[in-house]
Coordinates of C-alpha atoms in Angstrom, one line a residue:
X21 CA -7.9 64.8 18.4
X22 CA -4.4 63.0 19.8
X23 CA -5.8 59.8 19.2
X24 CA -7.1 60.6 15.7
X25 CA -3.6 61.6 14.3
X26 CA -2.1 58.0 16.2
X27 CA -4.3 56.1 13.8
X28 CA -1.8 56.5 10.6
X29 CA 1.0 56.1 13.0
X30 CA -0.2 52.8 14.2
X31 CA -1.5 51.3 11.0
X32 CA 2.2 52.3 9.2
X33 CA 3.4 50.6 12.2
X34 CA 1.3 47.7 11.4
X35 CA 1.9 47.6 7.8
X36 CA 6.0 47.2 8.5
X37 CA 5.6 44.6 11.0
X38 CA 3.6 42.6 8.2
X39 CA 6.6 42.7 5.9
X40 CA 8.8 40.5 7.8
X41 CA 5.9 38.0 7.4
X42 CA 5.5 38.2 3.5
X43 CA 5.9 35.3 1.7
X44 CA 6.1 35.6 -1.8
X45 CA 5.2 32.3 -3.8
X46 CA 7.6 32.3 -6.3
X47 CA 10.7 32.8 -3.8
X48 CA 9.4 29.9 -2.2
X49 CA 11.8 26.7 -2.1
X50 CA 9.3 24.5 -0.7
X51 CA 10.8 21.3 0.1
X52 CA 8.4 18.1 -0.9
X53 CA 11.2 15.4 -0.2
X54 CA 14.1 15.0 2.0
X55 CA 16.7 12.1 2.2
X56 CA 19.1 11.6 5.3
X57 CA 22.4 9.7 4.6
X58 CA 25.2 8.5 7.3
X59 CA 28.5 9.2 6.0
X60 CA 31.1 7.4 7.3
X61 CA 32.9 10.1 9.2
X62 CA 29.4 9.6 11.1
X63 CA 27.8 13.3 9.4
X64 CA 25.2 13.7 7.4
X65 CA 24.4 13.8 3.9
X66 CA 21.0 15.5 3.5
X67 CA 19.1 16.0 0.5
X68 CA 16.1 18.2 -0.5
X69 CA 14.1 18.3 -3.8
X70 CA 12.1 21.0 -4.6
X71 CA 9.8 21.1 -7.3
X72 CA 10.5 24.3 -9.9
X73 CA 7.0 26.2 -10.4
X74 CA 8.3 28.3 -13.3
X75 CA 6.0 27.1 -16.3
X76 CA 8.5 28.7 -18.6
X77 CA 11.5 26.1 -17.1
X78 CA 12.4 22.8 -18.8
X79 CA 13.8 21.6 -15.6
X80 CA 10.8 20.3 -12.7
X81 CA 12.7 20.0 -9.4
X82 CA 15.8 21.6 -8.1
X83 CA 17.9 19.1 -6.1
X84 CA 20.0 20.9 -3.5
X85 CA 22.4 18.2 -1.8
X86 CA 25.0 19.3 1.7
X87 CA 26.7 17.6 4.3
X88 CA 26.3 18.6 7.8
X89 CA 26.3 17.6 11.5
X90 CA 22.5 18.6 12.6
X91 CA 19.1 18.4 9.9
X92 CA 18.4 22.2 11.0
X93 CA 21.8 23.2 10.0
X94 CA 21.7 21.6 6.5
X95 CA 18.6 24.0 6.4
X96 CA 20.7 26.9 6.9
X97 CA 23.5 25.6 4.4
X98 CA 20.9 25.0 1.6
X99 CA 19.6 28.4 1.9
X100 CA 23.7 29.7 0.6
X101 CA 23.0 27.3 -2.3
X102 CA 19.8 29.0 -4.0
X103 CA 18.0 32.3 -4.7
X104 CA 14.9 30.8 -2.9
X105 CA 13.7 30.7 0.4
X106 CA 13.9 27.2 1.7
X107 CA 10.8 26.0 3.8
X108 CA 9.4 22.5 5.2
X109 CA 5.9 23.2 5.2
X110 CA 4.9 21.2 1.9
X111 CA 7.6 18.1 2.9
X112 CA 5.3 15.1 2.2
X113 CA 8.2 12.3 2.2
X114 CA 11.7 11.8 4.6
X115 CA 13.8 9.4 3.1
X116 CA 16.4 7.5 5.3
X117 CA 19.2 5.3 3.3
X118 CA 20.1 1.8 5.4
X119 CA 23.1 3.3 7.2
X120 CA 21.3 5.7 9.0
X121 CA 18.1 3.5 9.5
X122 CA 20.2 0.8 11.8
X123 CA 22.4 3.4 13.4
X124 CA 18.8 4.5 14.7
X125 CA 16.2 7.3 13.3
X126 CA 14.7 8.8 16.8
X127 CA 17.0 11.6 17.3
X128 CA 16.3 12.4 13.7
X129 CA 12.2 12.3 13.8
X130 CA 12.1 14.0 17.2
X131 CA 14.1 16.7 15.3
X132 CA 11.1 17.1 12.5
X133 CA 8.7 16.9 14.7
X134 CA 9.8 19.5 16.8
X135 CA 9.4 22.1 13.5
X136 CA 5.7 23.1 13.9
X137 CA 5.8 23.8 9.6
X138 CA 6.1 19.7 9.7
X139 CA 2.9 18.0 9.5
X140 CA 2.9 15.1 11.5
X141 CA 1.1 13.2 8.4
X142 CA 5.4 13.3 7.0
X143 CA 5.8 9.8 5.1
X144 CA 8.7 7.7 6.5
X145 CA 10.5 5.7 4.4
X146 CA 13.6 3.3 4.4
X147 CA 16.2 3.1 0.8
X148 CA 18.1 0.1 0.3
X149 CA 21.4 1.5 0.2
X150 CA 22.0 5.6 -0.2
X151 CA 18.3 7.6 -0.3
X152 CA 20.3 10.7 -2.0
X153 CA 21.7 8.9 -5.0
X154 CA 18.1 7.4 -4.9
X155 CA 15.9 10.7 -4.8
X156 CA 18.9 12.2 -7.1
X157 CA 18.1 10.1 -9.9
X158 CA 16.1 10.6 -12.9
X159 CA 13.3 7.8 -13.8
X160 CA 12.1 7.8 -17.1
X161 CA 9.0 8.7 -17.5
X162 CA 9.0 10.6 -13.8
X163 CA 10.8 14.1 -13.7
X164 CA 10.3 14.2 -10.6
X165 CA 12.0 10.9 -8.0
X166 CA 10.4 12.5 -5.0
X167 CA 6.9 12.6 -5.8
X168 CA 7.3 9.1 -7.7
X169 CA 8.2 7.4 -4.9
X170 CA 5.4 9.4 -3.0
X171 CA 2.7 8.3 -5.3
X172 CA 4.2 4.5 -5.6
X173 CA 3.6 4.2 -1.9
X174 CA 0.3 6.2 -1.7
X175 CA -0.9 3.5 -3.8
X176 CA 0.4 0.1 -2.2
X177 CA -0.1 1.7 1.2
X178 CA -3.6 1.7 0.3
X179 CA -4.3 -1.9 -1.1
X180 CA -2.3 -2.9 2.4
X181 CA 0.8 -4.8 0.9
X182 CA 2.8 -1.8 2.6
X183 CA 2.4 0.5 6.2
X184 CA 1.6 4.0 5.3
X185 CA 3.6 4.9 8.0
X186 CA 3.8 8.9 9.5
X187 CA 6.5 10.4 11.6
X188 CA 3.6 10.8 14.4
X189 CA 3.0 6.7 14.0
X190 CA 6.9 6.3 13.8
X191 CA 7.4 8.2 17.0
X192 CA 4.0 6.7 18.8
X193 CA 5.2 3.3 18.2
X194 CA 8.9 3.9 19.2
X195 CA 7.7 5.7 22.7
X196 CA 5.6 3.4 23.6
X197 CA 6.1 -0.2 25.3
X198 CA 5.1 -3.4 23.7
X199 CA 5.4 -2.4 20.3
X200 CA 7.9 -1.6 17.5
X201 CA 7.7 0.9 14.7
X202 CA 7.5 -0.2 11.0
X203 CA 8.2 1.3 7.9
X204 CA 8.0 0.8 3.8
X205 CA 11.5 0.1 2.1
X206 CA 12.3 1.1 -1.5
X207 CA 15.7 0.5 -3.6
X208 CA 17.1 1.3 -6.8
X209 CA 15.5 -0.7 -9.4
X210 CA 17.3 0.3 -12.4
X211 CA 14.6 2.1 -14.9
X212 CA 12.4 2.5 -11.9
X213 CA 11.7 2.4 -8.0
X214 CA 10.8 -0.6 -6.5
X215 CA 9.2 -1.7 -3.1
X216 CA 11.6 -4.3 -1.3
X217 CA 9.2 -4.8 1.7
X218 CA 8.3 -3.4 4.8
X219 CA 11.4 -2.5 7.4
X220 CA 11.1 -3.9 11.1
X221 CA 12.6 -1.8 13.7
X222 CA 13.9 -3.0 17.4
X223 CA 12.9 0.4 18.7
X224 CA 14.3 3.4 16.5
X225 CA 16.8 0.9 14.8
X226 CA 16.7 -0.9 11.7
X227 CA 17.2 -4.6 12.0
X228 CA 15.1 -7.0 9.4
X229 CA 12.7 -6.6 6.7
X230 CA 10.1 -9.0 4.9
X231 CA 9.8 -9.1 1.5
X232 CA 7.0 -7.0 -0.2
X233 CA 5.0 -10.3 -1.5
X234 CA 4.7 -10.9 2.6
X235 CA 3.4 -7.6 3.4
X236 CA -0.4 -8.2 3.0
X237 CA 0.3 -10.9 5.4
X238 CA 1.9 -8.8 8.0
X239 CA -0.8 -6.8 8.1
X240 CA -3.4 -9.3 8.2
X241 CA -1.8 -10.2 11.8
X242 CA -0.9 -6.4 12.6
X243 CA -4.3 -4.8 12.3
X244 CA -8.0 -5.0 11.0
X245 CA -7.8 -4.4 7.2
X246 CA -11.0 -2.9 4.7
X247 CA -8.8 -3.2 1.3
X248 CA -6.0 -5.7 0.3
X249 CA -5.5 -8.1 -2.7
X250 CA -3.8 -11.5 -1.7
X251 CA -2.4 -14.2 -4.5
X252 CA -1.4 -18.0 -3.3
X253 CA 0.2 -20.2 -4.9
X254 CA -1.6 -23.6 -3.7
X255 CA 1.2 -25.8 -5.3
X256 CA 1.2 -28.1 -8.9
X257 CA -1.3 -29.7 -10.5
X258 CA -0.3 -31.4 -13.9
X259 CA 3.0 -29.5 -14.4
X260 CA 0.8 -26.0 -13.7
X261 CA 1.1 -23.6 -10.8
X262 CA -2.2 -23.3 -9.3
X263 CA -3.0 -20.3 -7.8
X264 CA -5.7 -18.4 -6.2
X265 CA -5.9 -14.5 -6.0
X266 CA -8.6 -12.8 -3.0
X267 CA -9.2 -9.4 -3.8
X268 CA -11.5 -6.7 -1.9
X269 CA -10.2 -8.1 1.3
X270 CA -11.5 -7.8 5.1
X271 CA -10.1 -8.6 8.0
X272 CA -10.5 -9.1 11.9
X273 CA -7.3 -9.2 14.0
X274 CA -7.4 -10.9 17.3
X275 CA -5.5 -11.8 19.8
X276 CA -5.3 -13.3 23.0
X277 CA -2.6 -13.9 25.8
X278 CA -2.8 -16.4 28.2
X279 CA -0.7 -15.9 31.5
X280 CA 1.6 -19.3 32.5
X281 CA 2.6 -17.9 35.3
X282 CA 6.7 -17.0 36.7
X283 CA 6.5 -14.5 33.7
X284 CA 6.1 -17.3 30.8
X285 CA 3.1 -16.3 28.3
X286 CA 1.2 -18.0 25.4
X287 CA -0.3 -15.7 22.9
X288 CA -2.4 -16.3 20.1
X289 CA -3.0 -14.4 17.1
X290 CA -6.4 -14.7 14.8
X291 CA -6.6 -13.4 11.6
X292 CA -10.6 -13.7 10.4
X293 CA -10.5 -12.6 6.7
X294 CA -13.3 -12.6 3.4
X295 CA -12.8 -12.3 0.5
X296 CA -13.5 -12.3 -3.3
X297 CA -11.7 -14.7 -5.9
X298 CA -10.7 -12.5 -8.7
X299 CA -8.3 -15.4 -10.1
X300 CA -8.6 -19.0 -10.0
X301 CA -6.2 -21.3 -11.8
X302 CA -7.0 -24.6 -10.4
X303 CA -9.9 -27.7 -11.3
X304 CA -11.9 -27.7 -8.6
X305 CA -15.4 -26.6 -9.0
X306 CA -16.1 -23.8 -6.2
X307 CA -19.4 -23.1 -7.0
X308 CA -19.9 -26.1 -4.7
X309 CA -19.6 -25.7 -1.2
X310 CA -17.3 -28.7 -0.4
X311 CA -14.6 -27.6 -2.5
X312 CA -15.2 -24.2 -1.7
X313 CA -14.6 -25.0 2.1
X314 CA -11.4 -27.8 1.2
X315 CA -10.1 -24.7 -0.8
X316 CA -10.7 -21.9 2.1
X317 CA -8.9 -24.5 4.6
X318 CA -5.9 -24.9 1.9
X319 CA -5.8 -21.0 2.3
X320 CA -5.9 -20.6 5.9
X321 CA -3.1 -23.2 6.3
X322 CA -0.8 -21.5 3.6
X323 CA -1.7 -17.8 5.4
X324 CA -0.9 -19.3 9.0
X325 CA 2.2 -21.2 7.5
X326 CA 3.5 -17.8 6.3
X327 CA 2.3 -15.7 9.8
X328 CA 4.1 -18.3 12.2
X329 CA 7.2 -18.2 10.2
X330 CA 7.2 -14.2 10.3
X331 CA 6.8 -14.7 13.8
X332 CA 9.5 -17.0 14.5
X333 CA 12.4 -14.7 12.4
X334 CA 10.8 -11.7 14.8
X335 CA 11.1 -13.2 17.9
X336 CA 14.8 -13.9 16.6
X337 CA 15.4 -10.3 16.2
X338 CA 13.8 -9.2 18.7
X339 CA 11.4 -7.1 17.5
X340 CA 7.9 -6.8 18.1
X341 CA 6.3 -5.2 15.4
X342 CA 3.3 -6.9 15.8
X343 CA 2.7 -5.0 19.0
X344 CA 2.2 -8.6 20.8
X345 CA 3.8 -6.2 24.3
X346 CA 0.8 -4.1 24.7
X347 CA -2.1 -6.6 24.3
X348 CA 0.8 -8.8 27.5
X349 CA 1.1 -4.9 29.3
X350 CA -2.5 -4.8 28.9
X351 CA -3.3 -7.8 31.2
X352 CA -0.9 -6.4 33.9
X353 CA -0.8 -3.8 36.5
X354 CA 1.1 -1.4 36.4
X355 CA 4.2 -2.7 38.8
X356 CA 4.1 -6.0 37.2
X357 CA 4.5 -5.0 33.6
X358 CA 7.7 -2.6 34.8
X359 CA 9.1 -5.7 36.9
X360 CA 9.2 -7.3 33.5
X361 CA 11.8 -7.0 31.5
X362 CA 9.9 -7.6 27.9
X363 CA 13.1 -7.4 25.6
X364 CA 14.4 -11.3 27.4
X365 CA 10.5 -12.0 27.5
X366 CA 9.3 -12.0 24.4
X367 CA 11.7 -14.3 22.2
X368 CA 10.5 -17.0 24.2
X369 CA 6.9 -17.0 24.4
X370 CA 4.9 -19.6 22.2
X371 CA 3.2 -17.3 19.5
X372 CA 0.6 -19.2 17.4
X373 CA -1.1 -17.3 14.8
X374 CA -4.1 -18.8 13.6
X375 CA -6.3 -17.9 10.3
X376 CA -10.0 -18.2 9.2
X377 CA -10.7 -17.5 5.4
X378 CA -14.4 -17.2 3.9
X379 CA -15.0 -16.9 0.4
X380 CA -17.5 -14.5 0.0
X381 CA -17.9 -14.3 -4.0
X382 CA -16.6 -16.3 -6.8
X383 CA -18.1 -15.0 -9.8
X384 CA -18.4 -16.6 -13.1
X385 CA -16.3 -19.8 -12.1
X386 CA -18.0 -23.1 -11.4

């Protein structure tokens, strides 16, 4: 009989402790983009958008914009700013302006990580120049920067030209040795965003960038590829640019290290790609299989021109984005590869990156 008149006792107990956990929908400030700005007085200018989901409202995002000295307590200051709870569980892009990226972003991503509301599939992206002022501003056409930007990068990320990179691949490739994160990197393009090229880190720190038309070639030698388009530009003929565009790209990455012993090492890289001519501005007939092959060798040489180049200005900087460490760590035990120290090591081995290009279709041209 006790136990009987508990149960209403319990379940009202029950029933309270659920109302701390209620979450109404439309009290919800759910973040979708955050930028991260170094001031010069070395704190941070951090900025959310969140996207209004009153149908009744003119206005699609609420911009909420603080200066603090940690990313949690910019949290806790945004929350004095609006009539909404603020939460990161729908956060799908971080934005990080220059300043910040080459003072160095680990601290900061170790932060996000650490939230367990963060998905660890969180876009990371470098601005050219202040990421506030960048997510702050209205794009015609766009009412909303944040998800612009998300959905510009969604879709280059895809074709290749760009890394889709996550804060889990961002952090992966920053903890471990013989390899150096990578990230996309956006600026201001007046009337609209525009993809500057892919940002090459020397550990968490920002130090060089290629341009975007070099970023389907980056990744050629970065990874194995099942989508890309690639245009060339073969020269003159005539007064007339001739160029060739592969589309519906695959590729095979290689590569192999060859020990010279007293720490010296020669690697080579091999980029096996196929793919389909969706453009063709030049005479020759490839319907035949000489000119066909002449023009696949033109290719390759122009591809591997471009790769031993992007090499070289890495090894300048000292960053090994194209993960050359591991594959050299990989052919080591496990004393020898500490004995080494692979930061004085790696600008001076010989890198030669070497490329293999089959047409596979070529349509209607003859």
């Amino acid at each position: 009989m006790l136990k009987l008149r508990l149960i209403p006792v319990l379940l009202l107990l029950l029933l309270t402790g659920c109302k701390s956990d209620e979450r109404i929908l439309e009290k919800l400030g759910m973040v979708q983009t955050a930028s991260y700005d170094l001031l010069d007085n070395k704190r941070l200018k951090v900025t959310y958008c969140v996207p209004v989901t009153d149908p009744t409202s003119k206005v699609r995002r609420e911009l909420m914009t603080t200066v603090s000295d940690s990313l949690k307590s910019a949290r806790l200051q945004f929350s004095l700013q609006t009539d909404l709870k603020v939460v990161s569980g729908q956060v799908r892009e971080t934005l990080y302006g220059t300043k910040l990226a080459k003072e160095g972003l680990g601290d900061y991503i170790d932060t996000l990580l650490r939230d367990p509301s963060i998905a660890l599939g969180v876009r990371v992206t470098v601005v050219e120049g202040d990421a506030g002022d960048l997510l702050s501003k209205t794009f015609k056409s766009h009412n909303d920067t944040g998800r612009y930007i998300t959905h510009l990068l969604d879709k280059e990320s895809y074709g290749n030209s760009v890394p889709a990179t996550t804060l889990y691949e961002f952090s992966r490739d920053f903890n471990d040795d013989g390899i150096d994160p990578v990230a996309p990197i956006v600026k201001d393009g007046g009337d609209k965003v525009v993809i500057e090229g892919v940002a090459m880190f020397q550990e968490d720190r920002y130090v060089m960038r290629i341009p975007a038309e070099d970023g389907i070639i980056f990744a050629l030698f970065r990874d194995d590829l099942r989508q890309g388009e690639v245009a060339i530009n073969l020269g003159d003929k005539d007064g007339r640019p001739v160029v060739i565009m592969l589309s519906s790209l695959l590729n095979k990455r290689k590569i192999k290290v060859h020990q010279l012993g007293d720490g010296r090492f020669k690697v080579d890289i091999f980029a096996s790609l196929q793919g389909s001519v969706l453009e063709y501005t030049g005479e020759e007939k490839i319907n035949e299989s000489k000119a066909r092959h002449e023009l696949e060798q033109k290719i390759s040489e122009y591809i591997t021109a471009k790769a031993d180049l992007m090499v070289e200005q890495m090894q300048e900087h000292n960053v090994d984005s194209l993960g050359i460490g591991t594959y050299v760590r990989n052919g080591l035990n496990y004393k020898e590869w500490t004995s080494l120290n692979w930061r004085e090591v790696y600008p001076e081995i010989e890198v030669k990156c070497h490329t293999k290009v089959v047409i596979k279709d070529y349509g209607k041209y003859s």
